[in-house]
Coordinates of C-alpha atoms in Angstrom, one line a residue:
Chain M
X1 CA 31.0 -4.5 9.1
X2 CA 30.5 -1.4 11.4
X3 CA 26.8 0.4 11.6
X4 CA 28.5 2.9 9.6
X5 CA 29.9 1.0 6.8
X6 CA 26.7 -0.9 7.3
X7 CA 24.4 2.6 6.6
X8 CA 27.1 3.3 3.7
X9 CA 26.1 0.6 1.6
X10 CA 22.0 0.8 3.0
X11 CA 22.2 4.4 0.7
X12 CA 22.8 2.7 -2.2
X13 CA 20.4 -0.1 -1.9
X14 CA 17.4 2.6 -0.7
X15 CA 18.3 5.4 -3.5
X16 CA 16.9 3.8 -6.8
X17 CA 13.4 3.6 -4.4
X18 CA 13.5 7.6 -3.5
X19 CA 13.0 10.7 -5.3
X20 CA 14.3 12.6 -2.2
X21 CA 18.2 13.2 -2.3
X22 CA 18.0 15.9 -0.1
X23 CA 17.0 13.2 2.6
X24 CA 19.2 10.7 1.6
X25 CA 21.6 12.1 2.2
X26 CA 21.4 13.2 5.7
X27 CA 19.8 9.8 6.5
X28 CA 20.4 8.9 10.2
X29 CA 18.6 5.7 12.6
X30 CA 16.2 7.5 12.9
X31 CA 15.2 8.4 9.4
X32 CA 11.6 6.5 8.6
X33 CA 12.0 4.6 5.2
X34 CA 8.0 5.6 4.3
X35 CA 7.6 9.2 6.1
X36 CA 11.0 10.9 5.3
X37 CA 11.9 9.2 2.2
X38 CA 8.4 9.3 0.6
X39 CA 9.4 5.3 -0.3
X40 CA 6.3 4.2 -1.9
X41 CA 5.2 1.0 0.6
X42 CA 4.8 -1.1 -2.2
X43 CA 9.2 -1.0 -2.7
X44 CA 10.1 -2.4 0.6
X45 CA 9.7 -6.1 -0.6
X46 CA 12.5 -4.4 -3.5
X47 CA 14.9 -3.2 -1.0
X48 CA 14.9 -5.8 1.8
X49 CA 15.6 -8.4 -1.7
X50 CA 18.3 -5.5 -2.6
X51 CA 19.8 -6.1 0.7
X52 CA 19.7 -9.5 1.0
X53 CA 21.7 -9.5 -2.4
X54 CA 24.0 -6.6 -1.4
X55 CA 25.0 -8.0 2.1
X56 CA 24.6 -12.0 0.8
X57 CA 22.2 -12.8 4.0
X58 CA 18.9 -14.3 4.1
X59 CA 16.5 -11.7 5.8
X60 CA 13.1 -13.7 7.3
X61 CA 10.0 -12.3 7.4
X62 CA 9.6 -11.4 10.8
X63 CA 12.9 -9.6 10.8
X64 CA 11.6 -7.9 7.3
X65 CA 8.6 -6.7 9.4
X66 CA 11.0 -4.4 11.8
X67 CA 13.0 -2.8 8.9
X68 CA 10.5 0.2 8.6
X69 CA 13.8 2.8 9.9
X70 CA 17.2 3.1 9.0
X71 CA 18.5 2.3 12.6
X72 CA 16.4 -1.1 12.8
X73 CA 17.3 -1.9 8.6
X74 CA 21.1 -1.6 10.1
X75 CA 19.8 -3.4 13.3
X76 CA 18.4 -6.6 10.9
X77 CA 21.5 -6.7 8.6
X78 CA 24.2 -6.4 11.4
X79 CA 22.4 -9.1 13.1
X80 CA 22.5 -11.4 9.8
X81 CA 25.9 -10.5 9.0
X82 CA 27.4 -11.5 12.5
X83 CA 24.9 -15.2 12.3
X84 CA 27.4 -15.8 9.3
X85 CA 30.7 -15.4 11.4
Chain J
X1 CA -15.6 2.1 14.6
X2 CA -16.1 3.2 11.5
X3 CA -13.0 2.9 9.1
X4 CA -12.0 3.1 6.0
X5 CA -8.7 1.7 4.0
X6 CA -8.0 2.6 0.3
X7 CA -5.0 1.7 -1.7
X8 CA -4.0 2.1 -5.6
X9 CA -0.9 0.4 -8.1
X10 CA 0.0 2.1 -10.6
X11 CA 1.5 -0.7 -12.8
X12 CA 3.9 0.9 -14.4
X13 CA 5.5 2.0 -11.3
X14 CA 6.1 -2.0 -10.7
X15 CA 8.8 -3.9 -11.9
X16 CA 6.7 -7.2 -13.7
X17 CA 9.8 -9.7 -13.8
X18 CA 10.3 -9.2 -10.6
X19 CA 7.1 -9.5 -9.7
X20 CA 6.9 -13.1 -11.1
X21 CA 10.0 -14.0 -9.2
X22 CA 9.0 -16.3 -6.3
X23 CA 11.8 -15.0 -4.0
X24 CA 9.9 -11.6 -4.3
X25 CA 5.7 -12.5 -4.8
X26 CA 6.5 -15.0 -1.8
X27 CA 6.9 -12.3 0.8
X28 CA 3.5 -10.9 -0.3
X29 CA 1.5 -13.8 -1.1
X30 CA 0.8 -16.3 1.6
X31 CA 0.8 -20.1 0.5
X32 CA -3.0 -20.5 0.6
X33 CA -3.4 -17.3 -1.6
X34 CA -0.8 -19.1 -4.0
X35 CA -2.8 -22.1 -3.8
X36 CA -5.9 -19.1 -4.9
X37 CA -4.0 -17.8 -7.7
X38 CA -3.5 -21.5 -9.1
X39 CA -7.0 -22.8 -8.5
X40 CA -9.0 -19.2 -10.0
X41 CA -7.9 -16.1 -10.6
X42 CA -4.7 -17.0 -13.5
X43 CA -7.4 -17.4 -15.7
X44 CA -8.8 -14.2 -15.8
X45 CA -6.0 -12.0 -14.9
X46 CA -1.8 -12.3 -15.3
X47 CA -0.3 -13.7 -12.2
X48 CA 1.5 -10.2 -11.9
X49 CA -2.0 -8.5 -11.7
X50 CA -2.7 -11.3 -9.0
X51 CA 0.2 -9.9 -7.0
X52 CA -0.5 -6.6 -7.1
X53 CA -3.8 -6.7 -6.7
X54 CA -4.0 -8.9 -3.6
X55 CA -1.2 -6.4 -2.2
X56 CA -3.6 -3.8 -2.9
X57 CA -6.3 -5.3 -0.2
X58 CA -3.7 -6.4 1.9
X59 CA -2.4 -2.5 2.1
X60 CA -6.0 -1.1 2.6
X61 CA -6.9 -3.8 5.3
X62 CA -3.9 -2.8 6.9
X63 CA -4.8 1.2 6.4
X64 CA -8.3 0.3 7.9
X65 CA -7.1 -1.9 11.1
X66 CA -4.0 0.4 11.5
X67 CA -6.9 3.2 13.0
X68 CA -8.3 1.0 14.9
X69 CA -5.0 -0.6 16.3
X70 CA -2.0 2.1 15.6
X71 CA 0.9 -0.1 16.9
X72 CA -0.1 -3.0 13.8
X73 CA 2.8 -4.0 11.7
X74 CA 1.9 -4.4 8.3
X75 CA 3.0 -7.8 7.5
X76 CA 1.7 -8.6 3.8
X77 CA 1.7 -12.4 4.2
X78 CA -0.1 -12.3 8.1
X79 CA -2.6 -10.6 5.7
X80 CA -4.5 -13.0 4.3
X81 CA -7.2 -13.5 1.4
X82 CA -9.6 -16.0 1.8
X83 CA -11.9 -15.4 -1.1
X84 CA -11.5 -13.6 -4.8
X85 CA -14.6 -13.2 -6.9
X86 CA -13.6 -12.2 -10.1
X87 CA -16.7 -11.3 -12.3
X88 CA -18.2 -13.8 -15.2
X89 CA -16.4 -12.5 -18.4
X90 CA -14.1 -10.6 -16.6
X91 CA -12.3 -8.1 -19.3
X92 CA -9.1 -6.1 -17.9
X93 CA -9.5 -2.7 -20.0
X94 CA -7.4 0.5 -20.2
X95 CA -8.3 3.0 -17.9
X96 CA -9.7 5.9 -19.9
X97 CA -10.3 9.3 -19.0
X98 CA -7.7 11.2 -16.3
X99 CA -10.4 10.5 -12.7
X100 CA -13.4 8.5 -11.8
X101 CA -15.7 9.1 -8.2
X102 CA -18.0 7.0 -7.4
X103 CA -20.2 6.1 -4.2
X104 CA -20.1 1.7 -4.4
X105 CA -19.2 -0.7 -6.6
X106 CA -20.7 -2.2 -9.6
X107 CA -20.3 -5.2 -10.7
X108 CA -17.1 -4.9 -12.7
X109 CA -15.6 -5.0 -9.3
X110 CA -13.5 -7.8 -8.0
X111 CA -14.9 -9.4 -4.3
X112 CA -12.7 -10.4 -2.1
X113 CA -12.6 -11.7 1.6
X114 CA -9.3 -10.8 3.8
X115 CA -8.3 -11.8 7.4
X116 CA -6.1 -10.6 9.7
X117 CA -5.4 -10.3 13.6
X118 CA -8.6 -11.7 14.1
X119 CA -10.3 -9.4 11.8
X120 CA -12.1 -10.7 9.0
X121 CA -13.1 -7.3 6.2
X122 CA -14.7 -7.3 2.7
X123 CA -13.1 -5.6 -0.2
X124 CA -13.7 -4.5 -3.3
X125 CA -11.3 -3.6 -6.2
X126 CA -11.4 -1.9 -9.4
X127 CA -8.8 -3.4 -11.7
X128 CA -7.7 -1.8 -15.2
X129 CA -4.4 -2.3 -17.6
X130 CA -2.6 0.8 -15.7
X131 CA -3.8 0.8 -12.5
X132 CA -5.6 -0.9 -9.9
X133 CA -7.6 0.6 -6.6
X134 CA -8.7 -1.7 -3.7
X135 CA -11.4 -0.8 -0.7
X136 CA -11.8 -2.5 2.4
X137 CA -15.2 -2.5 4.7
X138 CA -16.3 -4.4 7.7
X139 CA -19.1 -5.4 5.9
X140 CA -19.7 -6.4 2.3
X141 CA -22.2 -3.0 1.7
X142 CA -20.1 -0.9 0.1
X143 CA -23.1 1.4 -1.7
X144 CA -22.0 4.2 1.4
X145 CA -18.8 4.5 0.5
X146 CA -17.0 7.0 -1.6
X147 CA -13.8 6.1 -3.5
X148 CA -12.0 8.1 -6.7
X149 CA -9.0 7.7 -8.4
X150 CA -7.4 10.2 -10.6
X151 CA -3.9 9.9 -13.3
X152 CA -2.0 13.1 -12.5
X153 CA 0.8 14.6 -14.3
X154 CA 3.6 14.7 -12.0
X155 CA 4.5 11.7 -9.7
X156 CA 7.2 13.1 -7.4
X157 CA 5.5 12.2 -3.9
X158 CA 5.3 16.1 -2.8
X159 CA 2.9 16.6 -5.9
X160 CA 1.4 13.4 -5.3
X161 CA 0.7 14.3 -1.7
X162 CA -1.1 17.5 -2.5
X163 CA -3.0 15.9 -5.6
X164 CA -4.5 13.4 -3.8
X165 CA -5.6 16.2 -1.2
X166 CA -7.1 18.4 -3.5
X167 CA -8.7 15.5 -5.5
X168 CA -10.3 14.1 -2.5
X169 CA -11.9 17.7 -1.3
X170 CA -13.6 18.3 -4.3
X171 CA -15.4 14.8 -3.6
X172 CA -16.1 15.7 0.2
X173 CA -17.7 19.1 -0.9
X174 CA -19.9 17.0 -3.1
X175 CA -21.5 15.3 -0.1
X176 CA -21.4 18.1 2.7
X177 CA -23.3 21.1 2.5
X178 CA -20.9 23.7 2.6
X179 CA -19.6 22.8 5.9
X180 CA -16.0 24.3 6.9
X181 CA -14.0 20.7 6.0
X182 CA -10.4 20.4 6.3
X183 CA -7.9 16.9 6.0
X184 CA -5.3 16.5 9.1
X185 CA -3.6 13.9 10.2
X186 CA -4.4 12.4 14.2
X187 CA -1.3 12.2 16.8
X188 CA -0.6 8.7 14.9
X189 CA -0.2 10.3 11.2
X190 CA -3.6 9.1 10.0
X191 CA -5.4 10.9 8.1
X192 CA -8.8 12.4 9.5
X193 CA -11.7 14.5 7.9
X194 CA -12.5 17.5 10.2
X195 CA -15.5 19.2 10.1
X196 CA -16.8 22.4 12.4
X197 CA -13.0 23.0 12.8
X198 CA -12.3 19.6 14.5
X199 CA -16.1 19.2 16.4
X200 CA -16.5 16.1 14.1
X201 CA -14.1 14.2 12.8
X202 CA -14.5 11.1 9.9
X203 CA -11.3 8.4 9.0
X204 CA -10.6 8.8 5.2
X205 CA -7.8 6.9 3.4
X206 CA -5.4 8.4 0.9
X207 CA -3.4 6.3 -1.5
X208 CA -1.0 7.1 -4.3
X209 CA 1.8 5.2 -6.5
X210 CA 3.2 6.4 -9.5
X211 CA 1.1 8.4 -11.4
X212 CA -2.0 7.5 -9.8
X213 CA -4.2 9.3 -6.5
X214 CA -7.0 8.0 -4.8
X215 CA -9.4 8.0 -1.9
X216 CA -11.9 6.3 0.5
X217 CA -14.3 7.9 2.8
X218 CA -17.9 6.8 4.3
X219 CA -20.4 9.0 3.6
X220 CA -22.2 11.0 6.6

């Protein structure tokens, strides 16, 4: 998968967790999961599970720990995607 | 360095089967504090309660340390609770009334120990049906600190954001003589208490999740 179709599916595994759709949907690397999406803290153990089940990897803690941006979430999964090849 | 880290669950803002679902309370819940739940606390409290609570300490501890080292990652299981003290005849009631603020603890209050990157802080925590609020101190005298919680009406996070600010000044004017107070944020988005238009400055800790605000601030 590219970044891009990467980030495509990365909206619909972040939306059910924000109230701002205005910010979703201009969502870019840089966009910060807690500061511009007003994502509560306590929902990123629910979207790094949504991601593991939407992109069938297995995301470690460590590498959970860097996903607090869009560009290092893509950054994680594109890394777990390509260990599978 | 005096610090201060608050946190509150709102329950109903959680999702409790997932919560009981290893694959989830497992990146939360380090395998000595799953050893804890088995050994104590499941018989006073649900194990989803357990979860969320311990977040809840883990999440202020990590509010506290993050001013005194702003580059800390919070990594829930690296956070780590060593002791839970659950009161004799521990009862989990509704919370009633819409805001509580209070300076200490009493002993309704869950004790707790919790270490991480070589720092080892006390907490406290308040837990009811709805909601739950956790504060963490260096130290386990908590009778100079000032906490509140409050249910609000509308829980989009704009709202919540000035709630919580609004709810928290009328607390601070309580305690400071009419001084010129405001709440800003440092170059590292934590929040401050400024007083004298920025000549002193005090660490306060704002919380909210769902339909639930809160505070923490040592008194001057």
């Amino acid at each position: 998968m590219t970044r891009e179709e990467i980030l495509d599916e990365l909206k619909k595994v972040i939306a059910p967790y924000t109230t701002n759709k205005e910010a979703l949907a201009d969502i870019n690397e840089q966009t910060d999961l807690i500061k511009d999406l007003k994502i509560n803290s306590a929902n990123l153990v629910d979207i790094i599970i949504d991601a593991e089940a939407k992109y069938e990897i297995e995301i470690d803690y460590d590498s959970a720990d860097k996903m607090m941006n869009v560009g290092t979430c893509i950054d994680v999964i594109s890394e777990k995607l390509n260990l599978q090849k | 360095m005096i610090s201060t880290g608050n946190d509150i669950v709102c329950m109903s803002a959680t999702d409790i089967p997932r919560t009981k679902q290893s694959k989830f309370y497992s990146r939360i819940l380090s395998p000595s504090e799953q050893a804890l739940c088995n050994q104590a606390a499941n018989t006073f409290i649900p194990f989803e309660y357990y979860v969320w609570l311990l977040w809840s300490i883990k999440e202020s501890a990590f509010k506290y340390l993050q001013r005194i080292n702003p580059l800390l990652v919070f990594s829930p299981t690296k956070f780590v609770v060593i002791r839970l003290d659950i009161p004799a005849g521990f009862l989990m009631e509704t919370f009633s009334g819409t805001s509580i603020t209070q300076t200490g603890f009493d002993s309704a209050a869950v004790e707790g120990v919790i270490i991480c990157a070589g720092h080892e802080l006390s907490s406290r925590s308040m837990v009811y049906q709805d909601v739950m609020v956790s504060v963490v101190n260096n130290n386990e005298d908590f009778d100079n600190i000032c906490w509140g919680i409050k249910l609000i009406d509308d829980i989009n996070p704009e709202t919540q954001s000035v709630e919580v600010r609004s709810f928290a000044m009328g607390a601070i004017r309580q305690h400071c003589d009419g001084k010129p107070i405001a709440i800003s944020k440092n170059p590292d988005g934590i929040p401050l208490l400024s007083f004298d238009e920025g000549k002193t400055v005090l660490p306060i800790s704002l919380s909210h999740h769902g339909a639930f605000v809160g505070f923490s601030f040592h008194l001057c």
